[in-house]
Short mmCIF file of C-alpha atoms and ligand atoms in Angstrom, two decimals:
data_model
loop_
_atom_site.label_atom_id
_atom_site.label_comp_id
_atom_site.label_asym_id
_atom_site.label_seq_id
_atom_site.Cartn_x
_atom_site.Cartn_y
_atom_site.Cartn_z
CA MET A 1 127.75 94.19 68.49
CA VAL A 2 125.49 92.06 70.66
CA SER A 3 124.60 93.79 73.93
CA LYS A 4 125.05 91.80 77.11
CA ARG A 5 121.90 90.29 78.58
CA THR A 6 121.13 91.69 82.02
CA ILE A 7 120.06 89.15 84.64
CA VAL A 8 119.08 90.25 88.14
CA LEU A 9 118.61 88.10 91.23
CA GLY A 10 116.10 89.69 93.62
CA ILE A 11 115.51 89.00 97.28
CA GLU A 12 112.24 89.71 99.10
CA SER A 13 112.02 89.45 102.90
CA THR A 14 109.90 92.39 104.06
CA ALA A 15 107.27 90.32 105.93
CA HIS A 16 106.23 86.65 105.95
CA THR A 17 107.77 85.62 102.62
CA PHE A 18 111.41 84.95 101.88
CA GLY A 19 111.55 84.94 98.11
CA CYS A 20 114.23 84.79 95.48
CA GLY A 21 113.42 85.68 91.88
CA ILE A 22 115.64 85.78 88.82
CA VAL A 23 114.59 87.91 85.85
CA ASP A 24 116.23 89.10 82.65
CA ASP A 25 115.96 92.51 81.00
CA GLU A 26 113.21 91.34 78.66
CA GLY A 27 111.00 90.45 81.60
CA ASN A 28 111.52 86.69 81.29
CA ILE A 29 111.03 85.07 84.70
CA LEU A 30 113.83 82.54 85.05
CA ALA A 31 113.15 81.56 88.66
CA ASP A 32 110.62 82.17 91.41
CA VAL A 33 111.24 80.38 94.69
CA ARG A 34 109.49 81.27 97.95
CA SER A 35 109.40 80.09 101.53
CA VAL A 36 106.57 81.48 103.64
CA TYR A 37 106.60 81.83 107.42
CA VAL A 38 103.30 80.71 108.91
CA PRO A 39 102.81 81.63 112.59
CA GLU A 40 101.45 78.89 114.84
CA LYS A 41 98.85 81.35 116.09
CA GLY A 42 98.14 85.08 115.85
CA GLY A 43 99.72 87.46 113.36
CA ILE A 44 103.30 87.75 112.12
CA HIS A 45 105.88 87.75 114.90
CA PRO A 46 108.70 89.79 113.29
CA ARG A 47 111.59 88.04 115.07
CA GLU A 48 110.18 84.57 114.39
CA ALA A 49 109.66 85.50 110.73
CA ALA A 50 113.23 86.79 110.52
CA GLN A 51 114.46 83.53 112.06
CA HIS A 52 112.51 81.64 109.39
CA HIS A 53 114.11 83.75 106.65
CA SER A 54 117.62 83.23 108.02
CA THR A 55 117.03 79.49 108.23
CA HIS A 56 115.69 79.14 104.69
CA CYS A 57 117.55 81.84 102.72
CA SER A 58 120.39 79.65 101.57
CA GLU A 59 118.21 76.83 100.20
CA VAL A 60 115.83 79.33 98.51
CA VAL A 61 118.66 81.13 96.67
CA LYS A 62 120.27 77.82 95.63
CA LYS A 63 116.93 76.51 94.36
CA ALA A 64 116.36 79.71 92.38
CA LEU A 65 119.74 79.45 90.65
CA ALA A 66 119.05 75.79 89.87
CA GLU A 67 115.57 76.67 88.52
CA ALA A 68 117.10 79.35 86.28
CA HIS A 69 119.82 76.91 85.13
CA ILE A 70 122.51 79.49 85.74
CA SER A 71 125.45 79.92 88.04
CA ILE A 72 125.75 83.14 90.00
CA ASP A 73 128.54 84.45 87.74
CA LYS A 74 125.86 84.94 85.04
CA VAL A 75 123.93 87.28 87.35
CA SER A 76 124.54 90.97 86.59
CA ALA A 77 123.41 92.35 89.97
CA ILE A 78 121.67 91.56 93.27
CA ALA A 79 118.43 93.40 94.10
CA ILE A 80 117.15 93.68 97.65
CA ALA A 81 113.92 95.07 99.10
CA LEU A 82 115.25 97.52 101.71
CA GLY A 83 111.78 98.65 102.83
CA PRO A 84 109.10 99.30 103.82
CA GLY A 85 108.56 96.31 106.07
CA LEU A 86 109.29 94.68 109.40
CA GLY A 87 112.75 95.54 110.73
CA PRO A 88 114.01 92.07 111.66
CA CYS A 89 112.69 90.59 108.39
CA LEU A 90 114.26 93.34 106.27
CA ARG A 91 117.57 92.87 108.07
CA SER A 92 117.66 89.11 107.42
CA GLY A 93 117.20 89.61 103.66
CA ALA A 94 119.65 92.52 103.54
CA VAL A 95 122.34 90.41 105.21
CA ILE A 96 122.23 87.71 102.53
CA ALA A 97 121.92 90.22 99.67
CA ARG A 98 124.95 92.17 100.91
CA ALA A 99 126.91 88.94 101.39
CA LEU A 100 126.15 87.81 97.82
CA ALA A 101 127.04 91.23 96.42
CA VAL A 102 130.35 91.41 98.29
CA HIS A 103 131.42 87.80 97.84
CA PHE A 104 130.64 87.62 94.12
CA SER A 105 131.52 91.28 93.36
CA LYS A 106 128.05 92.20 92.09
CA PRO A 107 126.37 95.63 92.23
CA LEU A 108 123.63 95.92 94.89
CA LEU A 109 120.28 97.40 93.80
CA PRO A 110 118.09 99.10 96.43
CA VAL A 111 114.43 98.25 95.77
CA ASN A 112 111.39 99.83 97.40
CA HIS A 113 108.85 97.05 98.02
CA ALA A 114 105.85 99.22 97.05
CA VAL A 115 107.49 100.27 93.77
CA ALA A 116 108.15 96.58 93.09
CA HIS A 117 104.45 95.68 93.52
CA ILE A 118 103.62 98.36 90.95
CA GLU A 119 106.35 97.53 88.43
CA ILE A 120 105.62 93.79 88.37
CA GLY A 121 101.93 94.61 87.86
CA LYS A 122 102.73 96.93 84.96
CA MET A 123 105.18 94.51 83.37
CA LEU A 124 102.82 91.52 83.53
CA THR A 125 99.59 93.31 82.53
CA GLY A 126 100.91 95.82 80.00
CA ALA A 127 99.43 98.82 81.86
CA LYS A 128 101.37 101.95 80.88
CA ASP A 129 100.26 104.87 83.04
CA PRO A 130 97.68 103.63 85.52
CA LEU A 131 96.06 104.85 88.67
CA ILE A 132 97.48 102.33 91.12
CA VAL A 133 95.44 100.60 93.80
CA TYR A 134 97.95 98.79 96.00
CA VAL A 135 96.36 96.80 98.79
CA SER A 136 98.10 94.28 101.01
CA GLY A 137 98.52 93.20 104.61
CA GLY A 138 100.74 96.17 105.38
CA ASN A 139 99.81 98.80 102.78
CA THR A 140 96.73 100.52 101.35
CA ILE A 141 97.78 103.12 98.80
CA ILE A 142 96.19 104.86 95.83
CA ALA A 143 98.91 106.38 93.66
CA ALA A 144 99.81 107.56 90.17
CA PHE A 145 102.99 108.59 88.40
CA SER A 146 103.60 112.31 88.09
CA GLY A 147 106.76 114.39 87.85
CA GLY A 148 109.35 111.63 88.33
CA ARG A 149 107.73 109.77 91.21
CA TYR A 150 104.71 107.68 92.12
CA ARG A 151 102.59 110.25 94.00
CA VAL A 152 100.29 109.06 96.76
CA PHE A 153 96.77 110.39 96.22
CA GLY A 154 95.19 108.43 99.06
CA GLU A 155 96.21 105.98 101.75
CA THR A 156 95.06 104.47 104.99
CA LEU A 157 95.50 106.74 107.97
CA ASP A 158 95.82 103.80 110.37
CA ILE A 159 95.77 100.06 109.59
CA ALA A 160 96.00 98.49 106.13
CA LEU A 161 92.99 96.81 104.50
CA GLY A 162 94.64 93.36 104.55
CA ASN A 163 95.54 93.68 108.20
CA CYS A 164 91.99 94.83 108.97
CA LEU A 165 90.48 91.77 107.22
CA ASP A 166 92.94 89.32 108.82
CA VAL A 167 92.58 90.66 112.37
CA PHE A 168 88.78 90.68 112.05
CA ALA A 169 88.77 87.03 110.89
CA ARG A 170 91.26 85.98 113.54
CA LYS A 171 89.47 87.67 116.44
CA LEU A 172 86.19 86.05 115.36
CA GLY A 173 87.92 82.65 115.35
CA LEU A 174 87.43 82.22 111.56
CA ALA A 175 91.16 82.14 110.72
CA PRO A 176 93.75 80.79 110.14
CA PRO A 177 93.61 79.66 107.40
CA TYR A 178 92.84 83.03 105.87
CA ILE A 179 92.06 81.69 102.40
CA ILE A 180 89.30 79.12 101.85
CA GLU A 181 88.59 77.81 98.33
CA GLY A 182 90.53 80.72 96.85
CA LEU A 183 88.61 83.36 98.81
CA HIS A 184 89.55 85.33 101.90
CA VAL A 185 87.61 83.81 104.78
CA VAL A 186 85.68 87.09 105.24
CA ASP A 187 84.58 86.99 101.57
CA LYS A 188 83.69 83.31 102.04
CA TYR A 189 81.43 83.90 105.07
CA ALA A 190 79.96 86.99 103.38
CA GLU A 191 78.59 84.75 100.61
CA LYS A 192 75.91 83.57 103.06
CA GLY A 193 75.23 87.05 104.44
CA GLU A 194 71.64 88.26 104.03
CA LYS A 195 71.41 91.65 105.64
CA ILE A 196 73.58 94.70 106.12
CA ILE A 197 74.49 95.74 109.66
CA ASP A 198 75.31 99.40 110.21
CA LEU A 199 79.10 99.84 110.62
CA PRO A 200 81.50 102.81 110.32
CA TYR A 201 82.41 103.96 106.80
CA VAL A 202 85.31 106.40 106.96
CA VAL A 203 86.66 108.14 103.84
CA LYS A 204 88.47 111.42 104.44
CA GLY A 205 89.01 113.08 101.08
CA GLU A 206 91.03 110.41 99.27
CA ASP A 207 92.32 108.85 102.51
CA LEU A 208 90.83 105.95 104.45
CA SER A 209 90.54 104.87 108.06
CA TYR A 210 89.93 101.21 108.89
CA SER A 211 90.53 101.00 112.64
CA GLY A 212 87.07 102.30 113.60
CA LEU A 213 85.39 99.77 111.30
CA LEU A 214 87.40 96.93 112.85
CA THR A 215 86.67 97.95 116.45
CA ALA A 216 82.95 98.48 115.80
CA ALA A 217 82.56 95.19 113.91
CA LEU A 218 84.27 93.22 116.68
CA ARG A 219 82.02 94.92 119.25
CA LYS A 220 78.94 94.04 117.15
CA ALA A 221 80.05 90.40 117.06
CA ARG A 222 79.54 90.19 120.82
CA GLU A 223 75.92 91.35 120.59
CA PRO A 224 73.28 88.60 120.85
CA GLY A 225 71.55 87.50 117.64
CA VAL A 226 74.18 88.87 115.25
CA ARG A 227 74.93 86.36 112.47
CA ILE A 228 78.63 86.12 111.60
CA GLU A 229 77.74 85.85 107.89
CA ASP A 230 75.78 89.13 108.01
CA LEU A 231 78.62 90.78 109.88
CA CYS A 232 81.22 89.56 107.34
CA LEU A 233 79.06 90.83 104.46
CA SER A 234 78.59 94.25 106.11
CA PHE A 235 82.25 94.48 107.07
CA ARG A 236 83.67 93.68 103.66
CA GLU A 237 81.10 95.85 101.84
CA ASN A 238 82.23 98.87 103.86
CA ALA A 239 85.92 97.95 103.70
CA TYR A 240 85.95 97.47 99.90
CA ASN A 241 83.52 100.29 99.07
CA MET A 242 85.63 102.78 101.05
CA LEU A 243 88.65 101.82 98.94
CA VAL A 244 86.71 102.01 95.68
CA GLU A 245 85.29 105.44 96.60
CA ALA A 246 88.76 106.79 97.35
CA ALA A 247 90.10 105.28 94.12
CA GLU A 248 87.21 106.82 92.17
CA ARG A 249 88.01 110.27 93.53
CA ALA A 250 91.66 109.82 92.55
CA LEU A 251 90.65 108.62 89.09
CA ALA A 252 88.38 111.63 88.57
CA HIS A 253 91.22 113.86 89.77
CA THR A 254 94.02 112.33 87.68
CA LYS A 255 91.86 111.46 84.64
CA LYS A 256 93.94 108.32 84.08
CA LYS A 257 92.52 105.82 81.61
CA GLU A 258 93.97 102.76 83.33
CA VAL A 259 93.62 101.35 86.84
CA LEU A 260 96.13 98.79 88.11
CA LEU A 261 95.24 96.54 91.04
CA THR A 262 98.21 95.02 92.86
CA GLY A 263 99.08 93.60 96.31
CA GLY A 264 97.78 90.47 98.03
CA VAL A 265 94.29 91.80 98.90
CA GLY A 266 93.75 92.47 95.18
CA ALA A 267 93.18 88.73 94.70
CA SER A 268 89.62 89.19 96.02
CA PRO A 269 87.20 88.69 93.10
CA ILE A 270 84.66 90.83 94.96
CA LEU A 271 87.06 93.76 95.16
CA GLN A 272 88.07 93.22 91.53
CA GLY A 273 84.41 93.34 90.45
CA LYS A 274 83.78 96.58 92.31
CA LEU A 275 86.88 98.27 90.87
CA LYS A 276 86.05 97.06 87.36
CA LEU A 277 82.60 98.61 87.58
CA MET A 278 84.04 101.89 88.89
CA ALA A 279 86.72 102.02 86.18
CA LYS A 280 84.12 101.38 83.47
CA GLU A 281 82.02 104.31 84.70
CA HIS A 282 85.05 106.51 84.01
CA GLN A 283 85.90 104.90 80.64
CA ALA A 284 89.06 103.45 82.21
CA LYS A 285 90.35 99.89 81.96
CA LEU A 286 91.11 97.78 85.01
CA TYR A 287 94.36 95.79 84.87
CA ILE A 288 94.68 93.02 87.45
CA THR A 289 98.12 91.73 88.39
CA PRO A 290 98.17 87.92 87.91
CA LYS A 291 97.26 86.25 91.20
CA LYS A 292 100.61 84.47 91.49
CA TYR A 293 102.41 87.82 91.61
CA MET A 294 99.93 89.81 93.69
CA GLY A 295 101.47 88.72 96.96
CA ASP A 296 105.12 89.17 97.98
CA ASN A 297 107.72 87.47 95.78
CA GLY A 298 111.33 87.79 94.72
CA VAL A 299 110.44 88.22 91.04
CA MET A 300 109.02 91.71 91.58
CA ILE A 301 112.21 92.71 93.40
CA ALA A 302 114.36 91.29 90.60
CA TRP A 303 112.33 93.04 87.87
CA THR A 304 112.49 96.40 89.68
CA GLY A 305 116.20 95.67 90.08
CA VAL A 306 116.47 95.42 86.28
CA LEU A 307 114.86 98.86 85.96
CA LEU A 308 117.23 100.33 88.57
CA TYR A 309 120.26 98.69 86.97
CA LYS A 310 119.35 100.03 83.54
CA SER A 311 118.98 103.49 85.11
CA GLY A 312 122.41 103.22 86.74
CA ILE A 313 121.07 103.21 90.30
CA THR A 314 123.03 101.04 92.72
CA VAL A 315 123.80 101.34 96.42
CA ASP A 316 127.12 100.93 98.19
CA VAL A 317 126.93 97.95 100.54
CA LYS A 318 128.09 100.19 103.40
CA GLU A 319 125.13 102.50 102.69
CA SER A 320 122.52 99.79 102.15
CA PHE A 321 120.50 100.52 105.26
CA ILE A 322 117.04 99.08 105.69
CA LYS A 323 114.20 101.61 105.84
CA GLN A 324 111.17 100.28 107.68
CA ARG A 325 109.01 103.26 106.68
CA TRP A 326 110.37 103.94 103.19
CA ARG A 327 107.48 105.69 101.50
CA LEU A 328 106.54 105.10 97.88
CA ASP A 329 106.63 108.81 97.11
CA GLU A 330 110.22 109.18 98.35
CA VAL A 331 111.57 107.08 95.47
CA ASP A 332 112.78 108.66 92.20
CA ILE A 333 111.58 106.73 89.16
CA PRO A 334 113.97 107.67 86.33
CA TRP A 335 112.90 104.84 84.01
CA ILE A 336 109.58 106.56 83.22
CA SER A 337 109.94 109.61 81.02
FE1 FE2 B 1 103.85 93.35 99.77
#
């Protein structure tokens, strides 16, 4: 008897990206369509981003089905990122996911966004049991699987690394755009840095604190004679080295032989180089999620949906509440034995 192929349609809307991905149970990516909200100025405005998602959701889902060359009746289930993320953005994605599930009588799969970043990284790199370094605009987490869940060994105590880098660049007038020639603008300016300026470096056990670094660096920028390039170099050295130190402590503690880098900030070649060196010192191998799937996308939601579906985990539409602060370590992971 031939078993039925599972196909999951996943929806991502936790922050600036509205994405729809379609994936089968062998990890084949059938569709990956995204529409990204770009604020006119400043950071993400949650209500504006949600408005963007509501405006574009229909065309994104239609495009994804067309890209996959399937009609929705071939889809086994609908996966939705219910958190963590920005409330209005999460709500806009949840509304369309619930509507699709109800209208087409499909099971609804509740995906944690952080778990999705990890699972897509593992699926695409082949990492089996890594120490996870998940760094993005909204999250900075060092985690590893143990006893049925991804356990958090270290995390930021205040702002996320990506947020710290973006706010720093924005307040200095260097961004947007945040990416120049494939590099974050802070990495780009740091290339011409020549000397290190003393800035806060705050690692507390395996946890990190970035807010003091940000405040002090912005204060330094107002001092006469301070070169922006030197400041960017000093800022990013501290920001990245703090993360690598915390990851190294977690690696020594867990004795994992793999390190997986995932999340949008992981695209930095400077950060990748530092983590690679650290992993090598501990005879561990660094796995880097392909750049295309480091940032937010619907494919990672769809793939995690496949794992949930195969584990028999669905959510009743009436119970499919969004969870803005849904922690990684609150999620049971039954697909890892
Ligand atoms: Fe993300």
